[in-house]
Coordinates of C-alpha atoms and ligand atoms in Angstrom, one line a residue:
M1 CA 88.7 83.2 100.3
A2 CA 89.6 87.1 100.5
K3 CA 88.6 90.1 99.2
F4 CA 90.4 92.1 96.8
I5 CA 91.1 95.4 96.5
F6 CA 92.8 97.1 93.2
V7 CA 95.1 100.0 93.5
T8 CA 95.5 101.7 89.7
G9 CA 96.9 105.3 88.7
G10 CA 96.3 108.1 86.5
V11 CA 97.3 111.0 85.6
T12 CA 101.4 110.6 86.1
S13 CA 103.3 108.3 87.6
S14 CA 105.1 108.8 91.0
L15 CA 101.9 109.9 92.8
G16 CA 102.4 107.3 95.6
K17 CA 100.6 104.5 94.6
G18 CA 102.6 102.6 97.0
I19 CA 102.2 104.9 100.0
I20 CA 98.5 104.6 99.6
A21 CA 98.1 101.3 98.9
A22 CA 100.2 100.8 102.4
S23 CA 98.5 103.1 104.2
L24 CA 95.2 101.4 103.7
A25 CA 96.5 98.6 104.3
K26 CA 98.0 99.6 107.6
L27 CA 94.5 100.8 108.7
L28 CA 92.4 97.8 107.5
Q29 CA 95.7 95.7 109.8
A30 CA 94.8 98.4 113.0
R31 CA 91.1 97.4 112.6
G32 CA 92.0 93.8 113.0
I33 CA 91.5 92.9 109.4
R34 CA 94.4 90.5 108.0
T35 CA 95.7 92.4 105.3
T36 CA 98.2 92.0 102.6
I37 CA 99.8 93.6 99.5
Q38 CA 101.2 93.0 96.3
K39 CA 102.4 95.0 93.4
F40 CA 102.8 94.0 89.7
D41 CA 104.4 96.0 87.6
P42 CA 104.4 95.8 83.9
Y43 CA 108.0 95.4 82.5
I44 CA 109.0 92.3 80.6
N45 CA 112.1 92.0 83.2
V46 CA 111.4 88.8 85.1
D47 CA 112.2 90.4 88.5
P48 CA 114.0 94.1 89.1
G49 CA 117.2 92.0 90.3
T50 CA 118.8 92.8 86.9
L51 CA 117.9 96.6 87.0
N52 CA 120.3 99.3 87.4
P53 CA 119.1 101.4 90.1
Y54 CA 119.3 104.3 88.1
E55 CA 116.0 102.7 86.5
H56 CA 114.0 101.2 89.2
G57 CA 115.6 102.4 92.3
E58 CA 116.3 100.1 95.2
C59 CA 116.0 96.2 94.4
F60 CA 114.3 95.2 97.5
V61 CA 114.9 91.1 98.4
T62 CA 112.4 89.2 100.5
E63 CA 112.7 86.5 103.0
D64 CA 112.7 83.7 100.5
G65 CA 115.1 85.4 98.7
A66 CA 112.8 87.2 95.9
E67 CA 114.4 90.2 93.9
T68 CA 111.4 92.7 94.2
D69 CA 110.2 96.2 93.6
L70 CA 110.8 98.9 96.5
D71 CA 107.2 99.3 96.8
L72 CA 107.4 95.8 99.1
G73 CA 110.0 97.2 101.4
H74 CA 107.0 99.8 102.3
Y75 CA 104.5 97.7 102.4
E76 CA 106.9 95.5 105.0
R77 CA 108.0 98.8 106.7
F78 CA 104.2 99.6 107.6
L79 CA 102.7 96.7 107.5
N80 CA 105.2 94.7 109.9
D81 CA 105.0 91.7 108.1
F82 CA 106.7 89.9 105.8
T83 CA 106.3 89.8 102.0
S84 CA 107.3 86.7 99.5
Q85 CA 108.2 86.3 96.2
A86 CA 104.2 85.7 95.3
N87 CA 103.3 89.2 96.6
N88 CA 105.5 90.9 93.2
V89 CA 104.7 89.8 89.7
T90 CA 106.0 91.2 86.6
T91 CA 104.7 91.0 82.6
G92 CA 108.1 88.8 82.2
R93 CA 107.2 86.3 84.7
I94 CA 103.5 85.9 83.6
Y95 CA 105.1 85.6 80.3
Q96 CA 107.5 83.5 80.8
T97 CA 105.2 81.3 82.8
V98 CA 102.8 81.0 79.3
I99 CA 105.7 80.2 77.2
N100 CA 107.1 77.4 79.3
K101 CA 103.5 75.9 79.8
E102 CA 103.2 76.1 75.9
R103 CA 106.6 74.6 75.6
E104 CA 105.5 71.9 77.5
G105 CA 102.5 71.2 75.2
A106 CA 99.5 72.2 78.4
Y107 CA 97.7 74.2 75.7
L108 CA 96.3 71.4 73.6
G109 CA 97.1 72.4 70.2
K110 CA 95.2 76.1 71.1
T111 CA 96.5 79.1 69.7
V112 CA 98.2 81.0 72.7
Q113 CA 97.2 84.6 73.4
V114 CA 96.7 87.8 75.4
I115 CA 93.6 87.0 75.9
P116 CA 92.9 84.8 77.7
H117 CA 96.1 82.9 78.3
I118 CA 97.9 86.0 79.7
T119 CA 95.0 87.2 81.4
D120 CA 94.5 84.1 82.8
E121 CA 97.9 83.5 84.5
I122 CA 97.6 87.8 85.2
K123 CA 94.6 86.5 87.3
R124 CA 95.4 83.3 88.7
R125 CA 98.4 85.2 90.5
M126 CA 96.1 88.0 91.5
L127 CA 94.0 85.7 93.1
L128 CA 96.6 83.0 94.8
L129 CA 97.3 85.3 98.2
G130 CA 94.0 85.1 99.0
K131 CA 93.4 81.5 98.4
D132 CA 94.8 79.8 101.9
D133 CA 92.7 81.8 104.7
K134 CA 95.5 83.6 105.5
Y135 CA 94.7 86.8 104.6
D136 CA 90.7 88.8 104.5
I137 CA 91.7 91.2 101.9
V138 CA 94.3 91.2 99.0
I139 CA 95.2 94.8 98.4
T140 CA 97.4 94.7 94.4
E141 CA 98.8 97.5 93.6
I142 CA 99.3 97.8 89.8
G143 CA 102.5 99.6 88.2
G144 CA 102.8 102.4 85.9
T145 CA 99.6 104.8 84.6
V146 CA 96.2 103.8 83.3
G147 CA 96.6 104.1 79.4
D148 CA 100.2 102.7 79.4
I149 CA 100.3 100.1 76.5
E150 CA 102.1 97.6 78.4
G151 CA 99.6 97.4 81.4
L152 CA 96.8 96.9 79.5
P153 CA 96.4 93.3 80.3
F154 CA 96.6 93.9 83.9
I155 CA 93.4 96.2 83.5
E156 CA 91.8 94.2 81.2
A157 CA 92.8 91.6 84.5
V158 CA 91.0 93.8 86.9
R159 CA 87.9 94.3 84.8
Q160 CA 87.4 90.1 84.4
L161 CA 87.8 89.7 88.0
Q162 CA 85.5 93.1 88.8
W163 CA 82.9 90.9 86.6
E164 CA 83.6 87.6 87.8
L165 CA 83.6 88.1 91.9
P166 CA 80.7 89.3 94.3
E167 CA 80.5 92.7 94.2
E168 CA 81.7 93.3 97.4
D169 CA 84.5 91.3 97.2
C170 CA 86.5 93.6 94.7
L171 CA 86.8 97.1 95.0
V172 CA 88.9 99.7 92.9
V173 CA 91.0 102.4 94.1
H174 CA 92.2 105.0 91.5
L175 CA 94.7 107.6 92.6
T176 CA 94.8 110.8 90.6
L177 CA 96.1 114.5 90.5
I178 CA 94.2 117.6 91.2
P179 CA 96.7 120.0 89.9
Y180 CA 96.9 123.7 91.1
L181 CA 97.0 126.4 88.7
K182 CA 98.8 129.5 90.0
A183 CA 97.4 131.9 87.3
A184 CA 93.8 130.6 87.2
K185 CA 93.9 130.6 91.1
E186 CA 92.3 127.5 90.8
L187 CA 92.3 123.3 91.3
K188 CA 91.9 121.4 88.0
T189 CA 89.6 118.6 87.7
K190 CA 89.7 117.7 84.1
P191 CA 93.1 115.2 84.0
T192 CA 91.1 113.1 87.0
Q193 CA 88.1 112.9 84.4
H194 CA 90.1 112.1 81.8
S195 CA 91.9 109.3 83.8
V196 CA 88.8 107.7 85.0
K197 CA 87.0 108.1 81.4
L198 CA 90.2 105.8 80.0
M199 CA 89.7 103.9 83.0
S200 CA 85.6 103.1 81.8
E201 CA 87.3 103.1 78.1
N202 CA 88.7 99.9 79.5
G203 CA 85.4 98.6 81.4
V204 CA 86.7 98.9 84.7
H205 CA 85.0 101.6 86.9
P206 CA 86.7 102.8 90.0
D207 CA 85.1 102.9 93.6
I208 CA 87.1 105.3 95.2
L209 CA 89.2 108.3 93.8
V210 CA 92.3 109.4 95.9
C211 CA 93.3 112.5 94.6
R212 CA 96.7 114.1 95.3
T213 CA 96.9 117.7 95.6
E214 CA 99.0 120.8 97.2
E215 CA 95.6 122.4 98.0
P216 CA 92.6 121.2 100.0
L217 CA 90.0 120.2 98.1
N218 CA 86.5 121.8 99.2
N219 CA 83.2 120.1 99.0
E220 CA 82.3 121.8 96.2
I221 CA 85.7 120.2 94.2
K222 CA 84.8 116.7 95.7
R223 CA 80.9 117.6 94.6
K224 CA 82.6 117.8 90.9
I225 CA 84.9 114.9 90.9
A226 CA 82.5 112.6 92.1
Q227 CA 79.6 114.0 89.7
F228 CA 81.9 113.8 86.9
C229 CA 83.5 110.5 87.7
N230 CA 80.2 109.3 88.2
V231 CA 81.4 107.9 92.3
K232 CA 79.7 108.9 95.2
Q233 CA 81.2 111.7 97.1
E234 CA 82.4 110.2 99.9
A235 CA 84.5 108.1 98.0
V236 CA 86.5 111.3 96.9
I237 CA 89.7 111.4 99.0
E238 CA 91.5 114.1 99.5
S239 CA 95.5 113.0 99.7
A240 CA 97.4 116.5 100.2
D241 CA 101.3 116.7 100.1
A242 CA 103.0 115.2 103.7
S243 CA 106.3 116.0 105.5
T244 CA 107.2 112.2 106.0
I245 CA 105.5 109.3 104.3
Y246 CA 104.7 108.2 107.8
E247 CA 101.8 110.7 107.9
V248 CA 100.0 108.7 105.2
P249 CA 97.9 106.7 106.7
L250 CA 96.9 109.3 109.7
M251 CA 95.5 111.4 106.9
M252 CA 93.5 108.7 105.0
L253 CA 91.9 107.9 108.7
R254 CA 91.2 111.0 108.9
E255 CA 89.5 111.3 105.2
K256 CA 88.2 107.8 106.2
L257 CA 89.6 105.9 103.3
D258 CA 88.8 102.8 105.2
V259 CA 86.0 103.3 106.2
I260 CA 84.1 103.6 103.5
T261 CA 86.3 100.8 101.8
L262 CA 84.9 98.3 104.4
K263 CA 81.7 99.7 103.7
K264 CA 81.7 99.5 100.0
L265 CA 83.3 95.5 100.6
N266 CA 80.4 94.9 103.1
I267 CA 82.6 94.3 105.9
T268 CA 81.1 95.0 109.2
N269 CA 83.1 92.9 111.9
Y270 CA 86.0 95.0 112.7
N271 CA 87.6 97.2 115.7
E272 CA 88.3 100.8 116.3
P273 CA 91.9 101.3 114.4
D274 CA 94.8 100.5 117.0
L275 CA 97.4 102.8 115.9
T276 CA 98.8 103.6 119.5
R277 CA 102.6 102.4 118.6
W278 CA 103.0 104.1 115.0
K279 CA 101.4 107.2 116.8
V280 CA 104.2 107.0 119.5
F281 CA 106.8 106.6 116.5
L282 CA 105.4 109.5 114.6
D283 CA 105.6 111.7 117.3
K284 CA 109.0 110.7 118.1
L285 CA 110.0 111.2 114.3
K286 CA 108.8 114.9 114.6
Y287 CA 109.9 116.1 117.7
P288 CA 113.5 114.6 117.9
K289 CA 115.6 115.9 121.0
S290 CA 119.0 116.0 118.9
K291 CA 120.5 115.8 115.7
V292 CA 123.4 113.9 113.7
T293 CA 124.7 114.0 110.7
I294 CA 125.6 110.6 108.9
G295 CA 127.8 110.5 105.5
L296 CA 126.4 107.9 103.3
I297 CA 128.9 106.5 100.6
G298 CA 127.5 104.6 98.0
K299 CA 127.8 105.0 94.1
Y300 CA 124.0 106.4 93.5
I301 CA 123.9 109.0 95.9
E302 CA 122.3 111.3 93.5
L303 CA 119.4 109.0 93.6
Q304 CA 117.2 108.9 96.5
D305 CA 115.4 105.9 95.8
A306 CA 118.8 103.9 95.4
Y307 CA 119.3 103.4 99.1
K308 CA 115.4 103.9 100.1
S309 CA 115.6 101.2 102.9
I310 CA 119.0 102.6 104.6
L311 CA 117.4 106.1 104.7
E312 CA 114.0 104.8 105.9
S313 CA 115.9 102.3 108.4
F314 CA 117.3 106.4 109.5
I315 CA 114.2 107.0 109.8
H316 CA 113.1 104.4 112.3
A317 CA 116.3 103.9 114.0
G318 CA 116.5 108.0 114.9
A319 CA 112.9 108.3 116.0
M320 CA 114.1 105.3 118.4
N321 CA 116.9 107.5 119.5
E322 CA 114.5 110.7 119.5
C323 CA 117.5 111.9 117.1
K324 CA 116.9 113.5 113.9
V325 CA 119.8 111.7 111.3
Q326 CA 120.9 113.7 108.9
V327 CA 121.8 111.7 105.9
V328 CA 124.7 113.5 103.8
N329 CA 126.2 112.1 100.3
V330 CA 129.5 111.9 100.0
H331 CA 131.0 111.1 96.5
S332 CA 133.9 108.6 97.3
E333 CA 135.3 109.2 93.6
F334 CA 136.3 112.9 95.1
I335 CA 138.5 111.8 98.0
N336 CA 141.4 111.1 98.0
D337 CA 144.5 110.9 101.3
E338 CA 144.7 114.7 101.4
N339 CA 141.6 115.8 101.2
V340 CA 140.1 112.8 103.5
A341 CA 139.7 114.9 106.8
E342 CA 138.2 117.8 105.2
K343 CA 135.9 116.0 103.2
L344 CA 134.4 113.8 106.3
D345 CA 134.4 117.0 108.4
G346 CA 131.2 117.3 110.3
L347 CA 130.1 113.8 110.1
D348 CA 129.2 112.0 113.2
G349 CA 129.0 108.2 111.4
L350 CA 129.9 107.1 108.4
L351 CA 127.9 104.0 106.4
V352 CA 129.2 102.8 103.3
A353 CA 126.5 101.5 100.7
P354 CA 126.0 98.4 98.7
G355 CA 126.9 98.3 95.7
F356 CA 128.5 96.4 92.7
G357 CA 132.0 97.4 90.6
H358 CA 134.8 98.9 90.8
R359 CA 133.8 102.8 91.0
G360 CA 134.7 105.1 93.4
I361 CA 136.4 102.1 95.2
E362 CA 139.8 103.8 96.1
G363 CA 138.2 106.7 97.9
K364 CA 136.1 104.5 99.8
I365 CA 138.8 102.5 101.6
I366 CA 140.3 105.8 102.5
A367 CA 137.1 107.0 104.0
V368 CA 136.9 104.1 106.1
K369 CA 140.6 104.0 107.1
Y370 CA 139.5 107.7 108.2
A371 CA 136.8 106.3 110.1
R372 CA 139.1 103.4 111.7
E373 CA 142.0 105.3 112.6
N374 CA 139.8 108.8 114.2
G375 CA 137.1 106.5 116.2
L376 CA 134.5 108.1 113.6
P377 CA 131.4 105.2 114.0
F378 CA 131.7 103.5 111.0
F379 CA 128.9 101.0 109.4
G380 CA 129.7 98.6 106.4
I381 CA 127.1 97.1 104.3
C382 CA 127.4 94.0 102.3
L383 CA 130.0 95.9 99.3
G384 CA 130.8 98.4 102.6
M385 CA 131.8 95.4 104.5
Q386 CA 133.8 94.5 101.8
M387 CA 135.9 97.5 101.8
A388 CA 136.9 97.7 105.7
V389 CA 137.7 94.0 105.4
I390 CA 140.4 95.3 102.3
E391 CA 141.8 98.8 104.0
F392 CA 142.7 96.3 107.4
G393 CA 144.0 94.3 105.4
R394 CA 146.3 96.5 103.2
N395 CA 146.4 99.8 105.9
V396 CA 146.7 96.7 109.1
L397 CA 148.2 93.3 107.8
G398 CA 150.4 95.2 105.4
L399 CA 148.8 93.3 102.3
A400 CA 149.9 95.3 99.6
D401 CA 147.0 95.4 97.0
A402 CA 144.8 93.2 98.6
H403 CA 141.3 93.4 97.1
S404 CA 138.1 91.9 95.9
T405 CA 138.2 89.7 93.4
E406 CA 135.3 91.2 92.3
M407 CA 137.2 94.4 91.1
N408 CA 141.1 92.9 90.5
Q409 CA 141.0 88.8 89.4
R410 CA 144.9 89.3 90.0
T411 CA 145.2 90.6 93.5
P412 CA 148.2 88.9 95.5
Y413 CA 145.8 89.2 98.3
P414 CA 142.2 88.6 97.4
V415 CA 141.2 89.0 100.8
I416 CA 137.3 88.9 99.6
N417 CA 136.7 85.9 97.1
M418 CA 133.6 84.5 95.1
M419 CA 131.6 82.1 96.5
E420 CA 132.4 79.0 95.3
E421 CA 128.7 77.8 94.5
Q422 CA 129.2 81.2 92.3
K423 CA 131.8 80.0 90.7
K424 CA 129.9 78.1 87.8
I425 CA 127.1 80.5 87.5
K426 CA 126.7 82.2 84.5
E427 CA 123.5 83.9 84.1
M428 CA 122.5 86.9 85.7
G429 CA 118.9 86.8 87.2
G430 CA 118.4 85.3 90.2
T431 CA 121.8 84.1 90.7
M432 CA 122.9 85.6 93.8
R433 CA 123.3 84.4 97.4
L434 CA 119.7 85.7 98.1
G435 CA 117.1 86.1 101.2
A436 CA 117.0 85.3 104.6
Y437 CA 120.5 82.9 106.1
P438 CA 121.2 82.3 110.0
C439 CA 123.8 83.9 111.2
E440 CA 125.3 82.8 115.0
I441 CA 127.1 86.0 116.8
K442 CA 130.0 85.5 119.1
E443 CA 129.4 86.1 122.8
G444 CA 130.2 88.9 124.2
S445 CA 130.9 90.5 120.8
L446 CA 129.8 94.3 119.8
A447 CA 127.0 92.4 117.6
S448 CA 125.7 90.6 120.2
K449 CA 125.5 93.4 122.5
I450 CA 123.4 95.5 119.9
Y451 CA 120.9 92.0 118.9
E452 CA 120.9 91.0 122.3
T453 CA 120.9 87.5 121.1
T454 CA 123.4 84.9 119.4
H455 CA 121.2 83.8 116.7
I456 CA 120.0 85.5 114.1
S457 CA 118.5 85.7 110.5
E458 CA 119.3 88.2 108.0
R459 CA 118.8 88.9 104.2
H460 CA 121.7 88.3 101.7
R461 CA 122.5 89.8 98.3
H462 CA 126.0 88.8 96.9
R463 CA 128.1 86.9 95.4
Y464 CA 131.5 87.4 97.2
E465 CA 132.5 86.8 100.7
F466 CA 135.3 87.1 103.1
N467 CA 138.3 84.7 102.4
N468 CA 138.8 82.5 105.5
D469 CA 142.3 81.4 104.4
F470 CA 142.9 85.2 105.9
L471 CA 141.0 84.5 108.8
E472 CA 143.5 84.1 111.3
Q473 CA 145.2 87.1 110.3
F474 CA 142.5 89.2 110.6
E475 CA 141.3 88.1 114.5
N476 CA 144.8 88.1 115.3
A477 CA 145.3 92.3 115.1
G478 CA 142.1 93.2 116.2
M479 CA 139.8 92.5 113.2
I480 CA 136.7 89.5 114.4
A481 CA 134.7 87.7 112.6
S482 CA 131.6 88.4 115.0
G483 CA 129.0 86.5 112.9
V484 CA 129.1 83.4 111.4
N485 CA 127.0 81.6 109.0
R486 CA 128.0 77.4 111.2
E487 CA 126.3 75.8 107.7
T488 CA 128.9 77.4 105.1
G489 CA 131.8 79.4 107.5
L490 CA 131.0 82.4 105.8
V491 CA 131.8 85.5 107.4
E492 CA 128.3 87.5 108.2
I493 CA 129.8 90.3 110.4
I494 CA 133.3 92.2 111.0
E495 CA 133.6 94.1 113.8
L496 CA 136.7 96.0 115.4
Q497 CA 138.1 95.2 119.0
N498 CA 139.4 98.8 120.5
H499 CA 137.1 101.1 118.3
P500 CA 133.7 102.4 119.7
F501 CA 131.6 101.4 116.7
F502 CA 132.9 99.6 113.9
I503 CA 130.9 97.1 112.2
G504 CA 130.7 95.9 108.8
V505 CA 127.7 92.9 107.7
Q506 CA 127.8 91.1 104.6
Y507 CA 124.2 91.2 104.9
H508 CA 121.4 93.8 104.7
P509 CA 120.1 94.4 107.9
E510 CA 118.1 97.8 106.2
L511 CA 115.8 95.0 104.3
K512 CA 114.6 94.3 108.0
S513 CA 113.8 97.6 109.7
T514 CA 110.3 98.4 110.1
V515 CA 108.2 101.4 112.4
E516 CA 107.3 99.4 114.6
N517 CA 111.2 96.9 114.9
P518 CA 113.5 99.3 114.0
A519 CA 116.9 97.2 112.8
P520 CA 118.9 97.1 115.7
L521 CA 122.1 97.6 113.8
F522 CA 120.8 101.0 112.6
V523 CA 119.6 102.5 116.3
H524 CA 122.9 101.3 117.9
F525 CA 125.2 103.0 114.9
V526 CA 122.7 106.1 115.2
T527 CA 123.4 105.7 119.2
A528 CA 126.8 105.9 118.5
S529 CA 126.5 108.5 116.6
K530 CA 125.2 110.8 118.9
K531 CA 127.7 110.2 121.2
Y532 CA 130.1 111.2 118.8
N533 CA 129.1 114.2 117.9
E534 CA 128.4 115.0 121.6
K535 CA 132.0 114.9 121.5
R536 CA 132.9 116.6 118.7
T537 CA 130.9 119.6 119.4
S538 CA 131.9 120.1 123.1
F539 CA 135.4 119.6 122.0
K540 CA 134.7 122.7 119.1
N541 CA 132.8 124.7 120.9
P542 CA 131.9 124.0 124.9
L543 CA 128.7 126.2 124.3
M544 CA 127.1 124.3 121.7
Q545 CA 126.7 121.5 123.7
S546 CA 123.8 122.9 125.0
E547 CA 122.0 122.7 121.8
L548 CA 122.0 119.3 122.0
I549 CA 119.0 118.9 124.9
Ligands
LIG601 N1 129.7 93.7 94.6 C1 129.1 93.1 96.2 C2 129.3 91.6 96.1 O1 128.3 90.8 95.0 C3 128.4 93.3 97.2 C4 126.7 93.5 96.9 C5 126.1 94.2 97.6 O2 126.6 95.1 98.0 N2 124.8 93.8 97.5 O3 129.4 90.2 96.9

C-alpha cells in the first residue's frame, strides 16, 4: 500500500495548488519515489467535459478518454507520465456511484447518507491508485478552498483517513496566502491562522504549510506562523511568485519541501534528486536565442486557461528551439478579406485552435486562406484542421459554400461531416470520440518527417470528421491525408504539398506535450516559424537580422 499526501487550499483560490502538488510530485519522482497525483473536485458535474471553458478553463483529455480538470495536464507535463480517469473525481461522479448502488439495492434497506456512504466512496477512490503497488506515494489535490460547503465531505474523508491510516502513511499539506499590506509594510499571517483554524474545526490538522507570498518570509514570520498554526518551523514553506511555473519545483527544492515530506512519511530510502533534464529545459527557456510571434485564433482567446495545454506546448517547443514563442491572440470575428493582411501582419506562424460552434468561423477561414497563399506556417488543431479543409474546398476546389455540418447542416458540400457512430448519440457528456487512437502516417510526408515514424497514437475529442467522399478530389489538388486511422478510415492529418509548413490534425497533440517530451508538431511548427521570421525580417529590414542571432 502506498502513502498518501493530501493538498488543500485556504484563504483564496488561484494560489496554485496544482502547481505545488505537481512540483512536490516532481521532486519525489526525481528522488526515485514512484509518485502520482489525482484531483478531487467538489462540483456536481460528473466531469468537466460539459463545462464551458469560461467556467473552468480547458478540458484535459487522458489516454483512456476521460474528460478531466486542467490540473491533470500540469501533472502530466511535470511528471512525464500518463494519468487516467481514476486521477480525476468529482462530487457528481461520487454521487452517481452511490445512487446507482442504491438503485441496485446494495445498501440493504439502510438510509443512504453523506456520512458514511458518500465519504466512504470518496475514501475508496482516494486510496484506489495506491492499491496495486504501482506507486509509493499518491498525492491528492482537493479542489476549492477550505470552508466551501461543497468541499466538506472531502475534508471529512481526509479527517477519517488521517485517523485510519498509520501516522507515517498520511500527510496534509495546506496551501495558504500571506498577504503583504503595502500601507503597513507588513506581511500578515492572520488569514493563514484563520484558515488553519477552519481546518482544525473540521478535525484536520495540516502537517506542512506552503505559504504563497510576494515578499520573502523571514525566520521571525515563519516562527510566528509555525507557533500559531501549530506546525514545526521547518514545515513552513515559502512559495514566492515565480517567473514561470517550471521554476517552482526548484524553488520547492530550495525550501526543502520534499525533505520535510519524506521525513514526515518516514521514508529513508531515497536518492539525491536527478533534475538534470529539467534544468537543461529551464535554462533554454530562460535564455532564448531568438523570438517568434505566433497568432492563436480561437473563440476563448481572452481566457488564458482555455488553451492551457497549447500555450504550455509552445513553452516546451520554444525551449527545444531555444526560441521565445510569443503567442498573440487574434480575434477571428473581426477578420475579413480586406483587413486580413493587416490583422496577421507581424506573425511568423498561425495556429487555429480547437473549438465548437459557429462563432468567428468565417474569419478563421479567411485567415487560413491567407496562410495558405502566403507561405505563412499554419497549424490547425481539430476545429482548426476542419477550417483548413473547408477553406481548401471552397477556394481551391471551387466547392461554393462547402462547410462542416456542425455549422451548416444544409451545405451542398459537407466536407466535414458528423461521424457515423455519433449520429445516434443524444447525450452530451462523455460521448465524443475521446482519448488515444492510433494513426498511420504516409511515408515521405511532412508528418512522417516530424514524427520520425509512421505509427503514432494521439488523443482526441471531437464529433465531426473529414468526409472521405471528397478525399480523392482533395488529394488530386494537393491537400493530402498524410495520417489515417487504418481501422476506421478516419483522416487524422492533412497537409499541403507546395507549402513550407501547412498541417492540420484532427487530434490534440498539445495533450501529450511534456517538459521532457515536447510534442513534435509544436517543435517543428516553431522551427518553421523561426525560418519564416528570418525571411520576413530580413526582407523588411536587413539590419534586423543580426538581432536574431
Ligand atoms: N467541433 C469540432 C468537432 O466536434 C471540433 C472539436 C474540437 O476542436 N475539439 O468535431
